[in-house]
PDB file of C-alpha atoms in Angstrom:
ATOM      1  CA  MET O  86     -54.715 -21.216  70.004  1.00 60.00           C
ATOM      2  CA  LYS O  87     -55.001 -17.603  71.029  1.00 67.00           C
ATOM      3  CA  LYS O  88     -52.918 -14.949  69.274  1.00 68.00           C
ATOM      4  CA  SER O  89     -51.477 -12.178  71.442  1.00 66.00           C
ATOM      5  CA  ASN O  90     -51.725  -8.591  70.240  1.00 70.00           C
ATOM      6  CA  ARG O  91     -48.969  -7.408  72.552  1.00 71.00           C
ATOM      7  CA  LYS O  92     -45.716  -6.856  70.726  1.00 79.00           C
ATOM      8  CA  GLY O  93     -42.568  -4.979  71.690  1.00 83.00           C
ATOM      9  CA  PHE O  94     -40.609  -4.459  74.868  1.00 86.00           C
ATOM     10  CA  THR O  95     -41.806  -3.730  78.349  1.00 90.00           C
ATOM     11  CA  LEU O  96     -40.911  -0.480  80.067  1.00 91.00           C
ATOM     12  CA  VAL O  97     -38.597  -2.327  82.467  1.00 93.00           C
ATOM     13  CA  GLU O  98     -36.654  -3.876  79.592  1.00 92.00           C
ATOM     14  CA  LEU O  99     -36.216  -0.497  77.917  1.00 94.00           C
ATOM     15  CA  VAL O 100     -35.041   1.145  81.155  1.00 95.00           C
ATOM     16  CA  VAL O 101     -32.486  -1.644  81.724  1.00 96.00           C
ATOM     17  CA  VAL O 102     -31.092  -1.273  78.185  1.00 96.00           C
ATOM     18  CA  ILE O 103     -30.845   2.525  78.545  1.00 96.00           C
ATOM     19  CA  ALA O 104     -29.072   2.126  81.906  1.00 96.00           C
ATOM     20  CA  ILE O 105     -26.543  -0.292  80.385  1.00 96.00           C
ATOM     21  CA  ILE O 106     -25.858   2.093  77.493  1.00 95.00           C
ATOM     22  CA  GLY O 107     -25.398   4.976  79.950  1.00 94.00           C
ATOM     23  CA  ILE O 108     -22.916   2.996  82.053  1.00 93.00           C
ATOM     24  CA  LEU O 109     -20.912   1.975  78.979  1.00 92.00           C
ATOM     25  CA  ALA O 110     -20.842   5.564  77.718  1.00 90.00           C
ATOM     26  CA  ALA O 111     -19.650   6.831  81.109  1.00 90.00           C
ATOM     27  CA  ILE O 112     -16.770   4.358  80.986  1.00 89.00           C
ATOM     28  CA  LEU O 113     -15.803   4.665  77.319  1.00 88.00           C
ATOM     29  CA  VAL O 114     -16.050   8.417  76.641  1.00 87.00           C
ATOM     30  CA  PRO O 115     -13.109   9.441  78.901  1.00 84.00           C
ATOM     31  CA  THR O 116     -11.015   6.599  77.499  1.00 83.00           C
ATOM     32  CA  MET O 117     -11.759   7.605  73.927  1.00 86.00           C
ATOM     33  CA  MET O 118     -11.010  11.270  74.648  1.00 84.00           C
ATOM     34  CA  ASN O 119      -7.580  10.247  75.950  1.00 85.00           C
ATOM     35  CA  TYR O 120      -6.915   8.440  72.662  1.00 89.00           C
ATOM     36  CA  VAL O 121      -7.887  11.595  70.758  1.00 88.00           C
ATOM     37  CA  LYS O 122      -5.500  13.726  72.867  1.00 88.00           C
ATOM     38  CA  LYS O 123      -2.640  11.270  72.304  1.00 91.00           C
ATOM     39  CA  SER O 124      -3.330  11.240  68.585  1.00 91.00           C
ATOM     40  CA  LYS O 125      -3.272  15.056  68.390  1.00 90.00           C
ATOM     41  CA  LEU O 126       0.043  15.162  70.276  1.00 92.00           C
ATOM     42  CA  LYS O 127       1.613  12.546  67.997  1.00 94.00           C
ATOM     43  CA  THR O 128       0.441  14.499  64.958  1.00 91.00           C
ATOM     44  CA  ALA O 129       1.833  17.757  66.368  1.00 91.00           C
ATOM     45  CA  ASN O 130       5.210  16.176  67.188  1.00 94.00           C
ATOM     46  CA  SER O 131       5.327  14.481  63.787  1.00 93.00           C
ATOM     47  CA  ASN O 132       4.588  17.744  61.964  1.00 92.00           C
ATOM     48  CA  ALA O 133       7.207  19.559  64.064  1.00 92.00           C
ATOM     49  CA  LYS O 134       9.734  16.915  63.032  1.00 94.00           C
ATOM     50  CA  LEU O 135       8.655  17.331  59.403  1.00 93.00           C
ATOM     51  CA  VAL O 136       9.210  21.106  59.648  1.00 92.00           C
ATOM     52  CA  PHE O 137      12.617  20.496  61.291  1.00 94.00           C
ATOM     53  CA  THR O 138      13.717  17.998  58.638  1.00 94.00           C
ATOM     54  CA  THR O 139      12.369  20.052  55.737  1.00 92.00           C
ATOM     55  CA  VAL O 140      14.101  23.244  56.846  1.00 91.00           C
ATOM     56  CA  ASN O 141      17.345  21.372  57.590  1.00 92.00           C
ATOM     57  CA  ASN O 142      17.350  19.683  54.168  1.00 93.00           C
ATOM     58  CA  GLU O 143      16.479  22.872  52.292  1.00 91.00           C
ATOM     59  CA  ALA O 144      19.131  24.829  54.223  1.00 89.00           C
ATOM     60  CA  ALA O 145      21.732  22.177  53.368  1.00 90.00           C
ATOM     61  CA  ASP O 146      20.770  22.351  49.680  1.00 91.00           C
ATOM     62  CA  MET O 147      21.020  26.136  49.753  1.00 88.00           C
ATOM     63  CA  LEU O 148      24.460  26.017  51.389  1.00 86.00           C
ATOM     64  CA  VAL O 149      25.648  23.627  48.670  1.00 89.00           C
ATOM     65  CA  GLU O 150      24.317  26.064  46.045  1.00 88.00           C
ATOM     66  CA  GLY O 151      26.263  28.878  47.710  1.00 86.00           C
ATOM     67  CA  THR O 152      23.332  30.670  49.366  1.00 83.00           C
ATOM     68  CA  SER O 153      24.075  31.962  52.849  1.00 82.00           C
ATOM     69  CA  VAL O 154      21.723  30.583  55.507  1.00 85.00           C
ATOM     70  CA  THR O 155      21.928  32.262  58.905  1.00 83.00           C
ATOM     71  CA  ALA O 156      19.753  32.789  61.954  1.00 82.00           C
ATOM     72  CA  ASP O 157      18.080  35.650  60.049  1.00 83.00           C
ATOM     73  CA  ALA O 158      16.205  33.022  58.014  1.00 80.00           C
ATOM     74  CA  SER O 159      14.477  31.744  61.165  1.00 80.00           C
ATOM     75  CA  MET O 160      10.713  31.905  61.520  1.00 81.00           C
ATOM     76  CA  LYS O 161      10.314  33.332  65.034  1.00 82.00           C
ATOM     77  CA  THR O 162       7.280  33.912  67.217  1.00 74.00           C
ATOM     78  CA  ALA O 163       5.098  36.982  67.204  1.00 67.00           C
ATOM     79  CA  SER O 164       3.788  37.559  70.750  1.00 62.00           C
ATOM     80  CA  SER O 165       3.969  33.835  71.613  1.00 67.00           C
ATOM     81  CA  LYS O 166       2.038  33.009  68.458  1.00 75.00           C
ATOM     82  CA  GLY O 167       3.135  30.877  65.560  1.00 77.00           C
ATOM     83  CA  ASN O 168       3.414  31.769  61.893  1.00 78.00           C
ATOM     84  CA  LYS O 169       0.532  30.515  59.751  1.00 81.00           C
ATOM     85  CA  ILE O 170       1.842  28.093  57.164  1.00 80.00           C
ATOM     86  CA  ALA O 171       0.536  29.347  53.832  1.00 76.00           C
ATOM     87  CA  ALA O 172       1.869  30.094  50.388  1.00 72.00           C
ATOM     88  CA  ASN O 173       4.511  32.865  50.614  1.00 70.00           C
ATOM     89  CA  PHE O 174       4.332  33.083  54.415  1.00 71.00           C
ATOM     90  CA  GLY O 175       8.061  33.792  54.447  1.00 69.00           C
ATOM     91  CA  GLY O 176       7.858  36.449  51.766  1.00 66.00           C
ATOM     92  CA  THR O 177       8.147  36.261  48.009  1.00 63.00           C
ATOM     93  CA  GLY O 178      11.788  37.136  47.556  1.00 65.00           C
ATOM     94  CA  ASP O 179      14.660  34.899  46.589  1.00 65.00           C
ATOM     95  CA  ASP O 180      16.232  35.111  50.031  1.00 80.00           C
ATOM     96  CA  ALA O 181      16.854  32.225  52.408  1.00 84.00           C
ATOM     97  CA  LYS O 182      13.829  32.966  54.614  1.00 85.00           C
ATOM     98  CA  ALA O 183      11.412  32.838  51.677  1.00 85.00           C
ATOM     99  CA  LYS O 184      12.941  29.637  50.296  1.00 86.00           C
ATOM    100  CA  LEU O 185      12.818  27.859  53.659  1.00 87.00           C
ATOM    101  CA  ALA O 186       9.237  28.951  54.299  1.00 86.00           C
ATOM    102  CA  SER O 187       8.262  27.798  50.815  1.00 86.00           C
ATOM    103  CA  ALA O 188       9.777  24.375  51.505  1.00 88.00           C
ATOM    104  CA  VAL O 189       7.736  24.099  54.727  1.00 88.00           C
ATOM    105  CA  TRP O 190       4.576  25.096  52.855  1.00 87.00           C
ATOM    106  CA  ASN O 191       5.265  22.475  50.169  1.00 88.00           C
ATOM    107  CA  ALA O 192       5.781  19.803  52.830  1.00 88.00           C
ATOM    108  CA  LEU O 193       2.541  20.580  54.684  1.00 86.00           C
ATOM    109  CA  LYS O 194       0.245  22.077  52.023  1.00 83.00           C
ATOM    110  CA  ASP O 195      -1.635  18.804  51.530  1.00 82.00           C
ATOM    111  CA  ASN O 196      -3.182  19.464  54.941  1.00 75.00           C
ATOM    112  CA  GLY O 197      -4.884  22.552  53.457  1.00 69.00           C
ATOM    113  CA  ASP O 198      -6.185  24.799  56.215  1.00 68.00           C
ATOM    114  CA  GLY O 199      -4.762  22.235  58.645  1.00 72.00           C
ATOM    115  CA  ALA O 200      -1.198  23.077  57.592  1.00 82.00           C
ATOM    116  CA  GLY O 201      -1.027  24.821  60.940  1.00 86.00           C
ATOM    117  CA  TYR O 202       1.385  27.259  62.517  1.00 88.00           C
ATOM    118  CA  CYS O 203       5.106  26.882  63.104  1.00 89.00           C
ATOM    119  CA  VAL O 204       8.245  28.352  64.579  1.00 89.00           C
ATOM    120  CA  TYR O 205      11.764  27.234  63.704  1.00 90.00           C
ATOM    121  CA  LEU O 206      15.139  28.603  64.646  1.00 89.00           C
ATOM    122  CA  LEU O 207      18.390  28.280  62.729  1.00 88.00           C
ATOM    123  CA  GLY O 208      21.881  28.758  64.013  1.00 86.00           C
ATOM    124  CA  ASN O 209      24.389  30.873  62.100  1.00 82.00           C
ATOM    125  CA  ASP O 210      25.834  27.622  60.749  1.00 83.00           C
ATOM    126  CA  GLY O 211      22.589  27.016  58.833  1.00 82.00           C
ATOM    127  CA  ASN O 212      21.448  24.102  60.997  1.00 87.00           C
ATOM    128  CA  VAL O 213      18.001  24.051  62.577  1.00 90.00           C
ATOM    129  CA  THR O 214      18.139  24.066  66.377  1.00 91.00           C
ATOM    130  CA  PHE O 215      14.448  23.247  66.891  1.00 92.00           C
ATOM    131  CA  ALA O 216      11.004  23.420  65.318  1.00 92.00           C
ATOM    132  CA  GLN O 217       7.553  23.780  66.877  1.00 91.00           C
ATOM    133  CA  TRP O 218       4.171  23.127  65.226  1.00 90.00           C
ATOM    134  CA  SER O 219       0.541  23.484  66.236  1.00 89.00           C
ATOM    135  CA  ASP O 220      -2.801  23.416  64.473  1.00 86.00           C
ATOM    136  CA  VAL O 221      -3.814  26.640  66.247  1.00 86.00           C
ATOM    137  CA  GLU O 222      -2.147  30.063  66.381  1.00 84.00           C
ATOM    138  CA  ASN O 223      -1.916  30.075  70.179  1.00 81.00           C
ATOM    139  CA  PRO O 224      -1.387  26.469  71.333  1.00 79.00           C
ATOM    140  CA  THR O 225      -2.150  27.165  74.990  1.00 81.00           C
ATOM    141  CA  GLY O 226      -5.667  26.196  73.942  1.00 78.00           C
ATOM    142  CA  GLY O 227      -4.466  23.314  71.794  1.00 82.00           C
ATOM    143  CA  VAL O 228      -1.440  21.060  71.409  1.00 87.00           C
ATOM    144  CA  LEU O 229       2.151  22.151  70.697  1.00 88.00           C
ATOM    145  CA  GLY O 230       4.494  19.706  69.027  1.00 91.00           C
ATOM    146  CA  GLN O 231       8.261  20.178  69.101  1.00 92.00           C
ATOM    147  CA  TYR O 232      11.337  18.504  67.679  1.00 91.00           C
ATOM    148  CA  PRO O 233      13.771  17.685  69.213  1.00 90.00           C
ATOM    149  CA  ASN O 234      12.656  17.086  72.816  1.00 90.00           C
ATOM    150  CA  PRO O 235       8.994  16.437  72.027  1.00 92.00           C
ATOM    151  CA  CYS O 236       6.346  16.382  74.728  1.00 91.00           C
ATOM    152  CA  SER O 237       5.117  12.890  75.614  1.00 89.00           C
ATOM    153  CA  LYS O 238       2.076  13.703  77.775  1.00 89.00           C
ATOM    154  CA  PRO O 239      -0.954  15.227  76.021  1.00 88.00           C
ATOM    155  CA  ASP O 240      -2.078  17.158  79.101  1.00 87.00           C
ATOM    156  CA  ASP O 241       1.294  18.960  79.274  1.00 87.00           C
ATOM    157  CA  ALA O 242       1.462  20.016  75.607  1.00 87.00           C
ATOM    158  CA  ASN O 243      -0.601  23.202  75.884  1.00 87.00           C
ATOM    159  CA  LYS O 244       2.388  25.544  75.887  1.00 88.00           C
ATOM    160  CA  ALA O 245       2.883  28.747  73.915  1.00 87.00           C
ATOM    161  CA  PHE O 246       5.228  29.070  70.958  1.00 88.00           C
ATOM    162  CA  ARG O 247       8.573  30.564  71.906  1.00 87.00           C
ATOM    163  CA  ASP O 248      11.955  31.365  70.384  1.00 86.00           C
ATOM    164  CA  THR O 249      13.824  28.826  72.486  1.00 87.00           C
ATOM    165  CA  ALA O 250      13.161  25.115  72.577  1.00 88.00           C
ATOM    166  CA  TYR O 251      11.451  23.496  75.524  1.00 90.00           C
ATOM    167  CA  ALA O 252      13.675  21.065  77.414  1.00 89.00           C
ATOM    168  CA  LYS O 253      12.316  17.703  78.589  1.00 87.00           C
ATOM    169  CA  ALA O 254      11.840  19.108  82.104  1.00 85.00           C
ATOM    170  CA  ASP O 255       9.811  22.060  80.748  1.00 86.00           C
ATOM    171  CA  TRP O 256       7.024  19.748  79.583  1.00 80.00           C
ATOM    172  CA  SER O 257       5.814  18.817  83.065  1.00 76.00           C
ATOM    173  CA  ALA O 258       2.453  20.303  84.020  1.00 59.00           C
ATOM    174  CA  ALA O 259       4.054  22.083  86.987  1.00 52.00           C
ATOM    175  CA  ALA O 260       6.615  23.880  84.796  1.00 52.00           C
ATOM    176  CA  ALA O 261       5.674  27.394  83.778  1.00 48.00           C
ATOM    177  CA  GLY O 262       5.392  27.840  80.060  1.00 47.00           C
TER     178      GLY O 262
END
């Protein structure tokens, strides 16, 4: 009985395995990237809804307490950019704007630096008309979430913050934003 000293794989076997891995990667990478985009959009829309709900609830509480909540308490855009959510980003006073901003910070502060940027607009009746959220200051390079009328297609969600809500029709890729 002769013992063979040759162990391992042949060059052909290695090339075949590498080719199979390359083909699988070429198929799976675009699919996985689409899942990542969808996940980012769902997170952005969810955080926008959280901002909307938080501001609405805090405004309602303030109205019950006798504090006037008007459109002046809105957190508007600055050159199509959002407002960084951080402690005291609405000021440090006891006014409605500071209280609403503080409530948003408390709702999203667990995200740390990922608390993101937001815009929300209130009517003079104290109700929120819309909220927008993004993880970047200028979401044309990222993903913008909005509530109500959220975007449903990740490739169309790279719009700038603005002081009016996007309508459903505005989210199409052909619509100017």
